[in-house]
GROMACS .gro file of C-alpha atoms in nm:
model
  204
    1UNK     CA    1  12.709  14.255  10.965
    2UNK     CA    2  12.428  14.027  10.763
    3UNK     CA    3  12.149  13.910  11.007
    4UNK     CA    4  12.042  13.605  10.952
    5UNK     CA    5  11.698  13.456  10.933
    6UNK     CA    6  11.566  13.165  11.157
    7UNK     CA    7  11.573  12.866  10.971
    8UNK     CA    8  11.174  12.823  10.998
    9UNK     CA    9  11.167  13.194  10.780
   10UNK     CA   10  11.439  13.060  10.504
   11UNK     CA   11  11.220  12.727  10.495
   12UNK     CA   12  10.852  12.892  10.446
   13UNK     CA   13  11.015  13.118  10.153
   14UNK     CA   14  11.178  12.879  10.003
   15UNK     CA   15  10.815  12.724   9.987
   16UNK     CA   16  10.646  12.972   9.924
   17UNK     CA   17  10.812  13.090   9.608
   18UNK     CA   18  10.760  12.742   9.446
   19UNK     CA   19  10.387  12.826   9.519
   20UNK     CA   20  10.469  13.153   9.359
   21UNK     CA   21  10.665  13.017   9.016
   22UNK     CA   22  10.352  12.764   9.038
   23UNK     CA   23  10.126  12.972   8.990
   24UNK     CA   24  10.329  13.206   8.812
   25UNK     CA   25  10.413  12.970   8.550
   26UNK     CA   26  10.068  12.877   8.493
   27UNK     CA   27   9.942  13.204   8.483
   28UNK     CA   28   9.701  13.255   8.740
   29UNK     CA   29   9.664  13.501   8.954
   30UNK     CA   30   9.642  13.576   9.333
   31UNK     CA   31   9.247  13.648   9.318
   32UNK     CA   32   9.215  13.345   9.061
   33UNK     CA   33   9.351  13.094   9.305
   34UNK     CA   34   9.225  13.230   9.557
   35UNK     CA   35   8.831  13.227   9.386
   36UNK     CA   36   8.941  12.854   9.306
   37UNK     CA   37   9.085  12.733   9.640
   38UNK     CA   38   8.905  12.902   9.853
   39UNK     CA   39   9.190  13.080  10.068
   40UNK     CA   40   9.212  13.469  10.100
   41UNK     CA   41   9.414  13.651   9.857
   42UNK     CA   42   9.593  13.816  10.201
   43UNK     CA   43   9.622  13.406  10.312
   44UNK     CA   44   9.760  13.334   9.964
   45UNK     CA   45  10.002  13.612  10.000
   46UNK     CA   46  10.129  13.564  10.306
   47UNK     CA   47  10.192  13.211  10.230
   48UNK     CA   48  10.420  13.305   9.862
   49UNK     CA   49  10.588  13.549  10.138
   50UNK     CA   50  10.699  13.279  10.379
   51UNK     CA   51  10.512  13.476  10.656
   52UNK     CA   52  10.285  13.207  10.656
   53UNK     CA   53  10.257  12.848  10.768
   54UNK     CA   54  10.190  12.581  10.521
   55UNK     CA   55   9.943  12.332  10.640
   56UNK     CA   56   9.970  12.001  10.467
   57UNK     CA   57   9.551  12.039  10.365
   58UNK     CA   58   9.623  12.375  10.249
   59UNK     CA   59   9.887  12.228  10.056
   60UNK     CA   60   9.629  12.011   9.900
   61UNK     CA   61   9.428  12.294   9.839
   62UNK     CA   62   9.720  12.506   9.592
   63UNK     CA   63   9.876  12.176   9.488
   64UNK     CA   64   9.502  12.081   9.322
   65UNK     CA   65   9.485  12.423   9.143
   66UNK     CA   66   9.755  12.394   8.985
   67UNK     CA   67   9.789  12.098   8.976
   68UNK     CA   68  10.073  12.022   9.096
   69UNK     CA   69  10.236  11.674   9.306
   70UNK     CA   70  10.186  11.823   9.658
   71UNK     CA   71  10.569  11.695   9.727
   72UNK     CA   72  10.686  11.949   9.589
   73UNK     CA   73  10.542  12.225   9.885
   74UNK     CA   74  10.607  12.000  10.111
   75UNK     CA   75  10.947  11.845  10.089
   76UNK     CA   76  11.305  12.011   9.995
   77UNK     CA   77  11.480  11.851   9.728
   78UNK     CA   78  11.782  11.646   9.939
   79UNK     CA   79  12.118  11.784   9.778
   80UNK     CA   80  12.272  11.551   9.478
   81UNK     CA   81  12.041  11.361   9.216
   82UNK     CA   82  11.847  11.053   9.400
   83UNK     CA   83  11.762  10.777   9.244
   84UNK     CA   84  11.713  10.561   9.443
   85UNK     CA   85  11.434  10.209   9.437
   86UNK     CA   86  11.393   9.851   9.600
   87UNK     CA   87  11.155   9.617   9.398
   88UNK     CA   88  10.982   9.338   9.553
   89UNK     CA   89  10.828   9.051   9.373
   90UNK     CA   90  10.560   8.866   9.477
   91UNK     CA   91  10.570   8.641   9.791
   92UNK     CA   92  10.945   8.784   9.776
   93UNK     CA   93  10.942   8.965  10.074
   94UNK     CA   94  11.014   8.911  10.423
   95UNK     CA   95  10.764   8.710  10.619
   96UNK     CA   96  10.763   8.768  10.960
   97UNK     CA   97  10.465   8.564  11.087
   98UNK     CA   98  10.264   8.497  11.435
   99UNK     CA   99   9.941   8.276  11.482
  100UNK     CA  100   9.672   8.566  11.351
  101UNK     CA  101   9.889   8.797  11.194
  102UNK     CA  102  10.123   8.705  10.894
  103UNK     CA  103  10.342   9.110  10.795
  104UNK     CA  104  10.529   9.046  10.470
  105UNK     CA  105  10.823   9.352  10.458
  106UNK     CA  106  10.824   9.543  10.132
  107UNK     CA  107  11.085   9.741   9.998
  108UNK     CA  108  11.365   9.640  10.370
  109UNK     CA  109  11.641   9.742  10.162
  110UNK     CA  110  11.573  10.078  10.108
  111UNK     CA  111  11.870  10.245  10.266
  112UNK     CA  112  11.739  10.515  10.536
  113UNK     CA  113  11.382  10.504  10.477
  114UNK     CA  114  11.092  10.711  10.659
  115UNK     CA  115  10.832  10.480  10.580
  116UNK     CA  116  10.873  10.132  10.641
  117UNK     CA  117  10.561   9.875  10.439
  118UNK     CA  118  10.381   9.602  10.524
  119UNK     CA  119  10.139   9.333  10.366
  120UNK     CA  120   9.922   9.210  10.636
  121UNK     CA  121   9.718   8.858  10.693
  122UNK     CA  122   9.541   8.923  10.969
  123UNK     CA  123   9.318   8.581  11.063
  124UNK     CA  124   9.194   8.680  11.487
  125UNK     CA  125   8.853   8.611  11.456
  126UNK     CA  126   8.838   8.801  11.794
  127UNK     CA  127   9.077   9.067  12.063
  128UNK     CA  128   9.208   8.831  12.244
  129UNK     CA  129   9.342   8.597  11.977
  130UNK     CA  130   9.471   8.924  11.768
  131UNK     CA  131   9.726   8.984  12.140
  132UNK     CA  132   9.487   9.302  12.230
  133UNK     CA  133   9.593   9.607  12.239
  134UNK     CA  134   9.935   9.726  12.055
  135UNK     CA  135  10.136  10.030  12.010
  136UNK     CA  136  10.424  10.238  11.902
  137UNK     CA  137  10.568  10.550  11.813
  138UNK     CA  138  10.506  10.762  11.495
  139UNK     CA  139  10.197  10.666  11.240
  140UNK     CA  140   9.989  10.370  11.095
  141UNK     CA  141   9.823  10.386  10.776
  142UNK     CA  142   9.633  10.088  10.648
  143UNK     CA  143   9.467  10.023  10.309
  144UNK     CA  144   9.189   9.758  10.292
  145UNK     CA  145   9.322   9.523   9.980
  146UNK     CA  146   9.067   9.213  10.100
  147UNK     CA  147   8.805   9.131  10.346
  148UNK     CA  148   8.655   9.334  10.632
  149UNK     CA  149   8.905   9.506  10.902
  150UNK     CA  150   8.759   9.625  11.255
  151UNK     CA  151   9.013   9.882  11.363
  152UNK     CA  152   8.964   9.875  11.734
  153UNK     CA  153   9.090  10.216  11.899
  154UNK     CA  154   9.132  10.264  12.255
  155UNK     CA  155   9.009  10.613  12.204
  156UNK     CA  156   8.755  10.550  11.912
  157UNK     CA  157   8.446  10.308  11.880
  158UNK     CA  158   8.546  10.012  11.671
  159UNK     CA  159   8.552  10.081  11.307
  160UNK     CA  160   8.448   9.828  10.990
  161UNK     CA  161   8.671   9.922  10.714
  162UNK     CA  162   8.648   9.736  10.364
  163UNK     CA  163   8.826   9.636  10.074
  164UNK     CA  164   8.910  10.033   9.940
  165UNK     CA  165   8.872  10.177  10.261
  166UNK     CA  166   9.235  10.319  10.451
  167UNK     CA  167   9.287  10.482  10.731
  168UNK     CA  168   9.565  10.709  10.902
  169UNK     CA  169   9.565  10.728  11.347
  170UNK     CA  170   9.803  10.780  11.564
  171UNK     CA  171  10.063  10.444  11.636
  172UNK     CA  172  10.082  10.547  12.025
  173UNK     CA  173   9.756  10.535  12.062
  174UNK     CA  174   9.689  10.156  12.192
  175UNK     CA  175   9.467   9.976  11.859
  176UNK     CA  176   9.389   9.598  11.787
  177UNK     CA  177   9.208   9.470  11.452
  178UNK     CA  178   8.977   9.153  11.424
  179UNK     CA  179   8.900   9.017  11.128
  180UNK     CA  180   8.542   8.995  11.002
  181UNK     CA  181   8.391   8.691  10.876
  182UNK     CA  182   8.484   8.379  10.699
  183UNK     CA  183   8.773   8.557  10.429
  184UNK     CA  184   9.065   8.646  10.601
  185UNK     CA  185   9.176   9.008  10.588
  186UNK     CA  186   9.494   9.148  10.344
  187UNK     CA  187   9.589   9.461  10.375
  188UNK     CA  188   9.841   9.751  10.255
  189UNK     CA  189   9.993   9.900  10.598
  190UNK     CA  190  10.290  10.127  10.653
  191UNK     CA  191  10.462  10.281  10.962
  192UNK     CA  192  10.699  10.588  10.977
  193UNK     CA  193  11.006  10.529  11.118
  194UNK     CA  194  11.169  10.695  11.457
  195UNK     CA  195  11.483  10.862  11.413
  196UNK     CA  196  11.579  10.543  11.654
  197UNK     CA  197  11.463  10.265  11.448
  198UNK     CA  198  11.138  10.053  11.372
  199UNK     CA  199  10.842  10.114  11.587
  200UNK     CA  200  10.834   9.879  11.859
  201UNK     CA  201  10.564   9.691  11.798
  202UNK     CA  202  10.481   9.695  11.497
  203UNK     CA  203  10.449   9.462  11.257
  204UNK     CA  204  10.575   9.185  11.571
   0.00000   0.00000   0.00000
């Protein structure tokens, strides 16, 4: 009787074959890939043969050398063609307004998404005006578009983010936002969506 391999091993094997195929298409040997990526030949061989787990940082290094999208290694394609898209025209997103923060939901009609996206305007000049700590399941990503954002988290000292700066953190960690100076802060925010829906406390 045929013995089935564990699901995790099968997935790693599929990832390994993608790395090997991309490498061979570019006529790059394992040793060449090792020298360019800083990973050992042994580690690369284990990855290609499905005997080691591929992490995001390692995938980024390999994808950078092979000049392929890192998503091709990290995600398995869904069955059938995927041709979905969602467009939010400037100022047309659903608004969630508060005294100190305004959330514009972007691309809300995209079904079965794994992230929710917001354009956030922050006016709070103090911890109290912001409404204190907030937390939610999943991860939160912030990219500052304008203004100076002071981000408070329960486990770290406050950090200041300027236009062009980004941060990713665990949403379960209590956090709060403050706009420094006279200018309001405008930022792009993304929250991962858990299986049971929108993160509680995100965007409200």
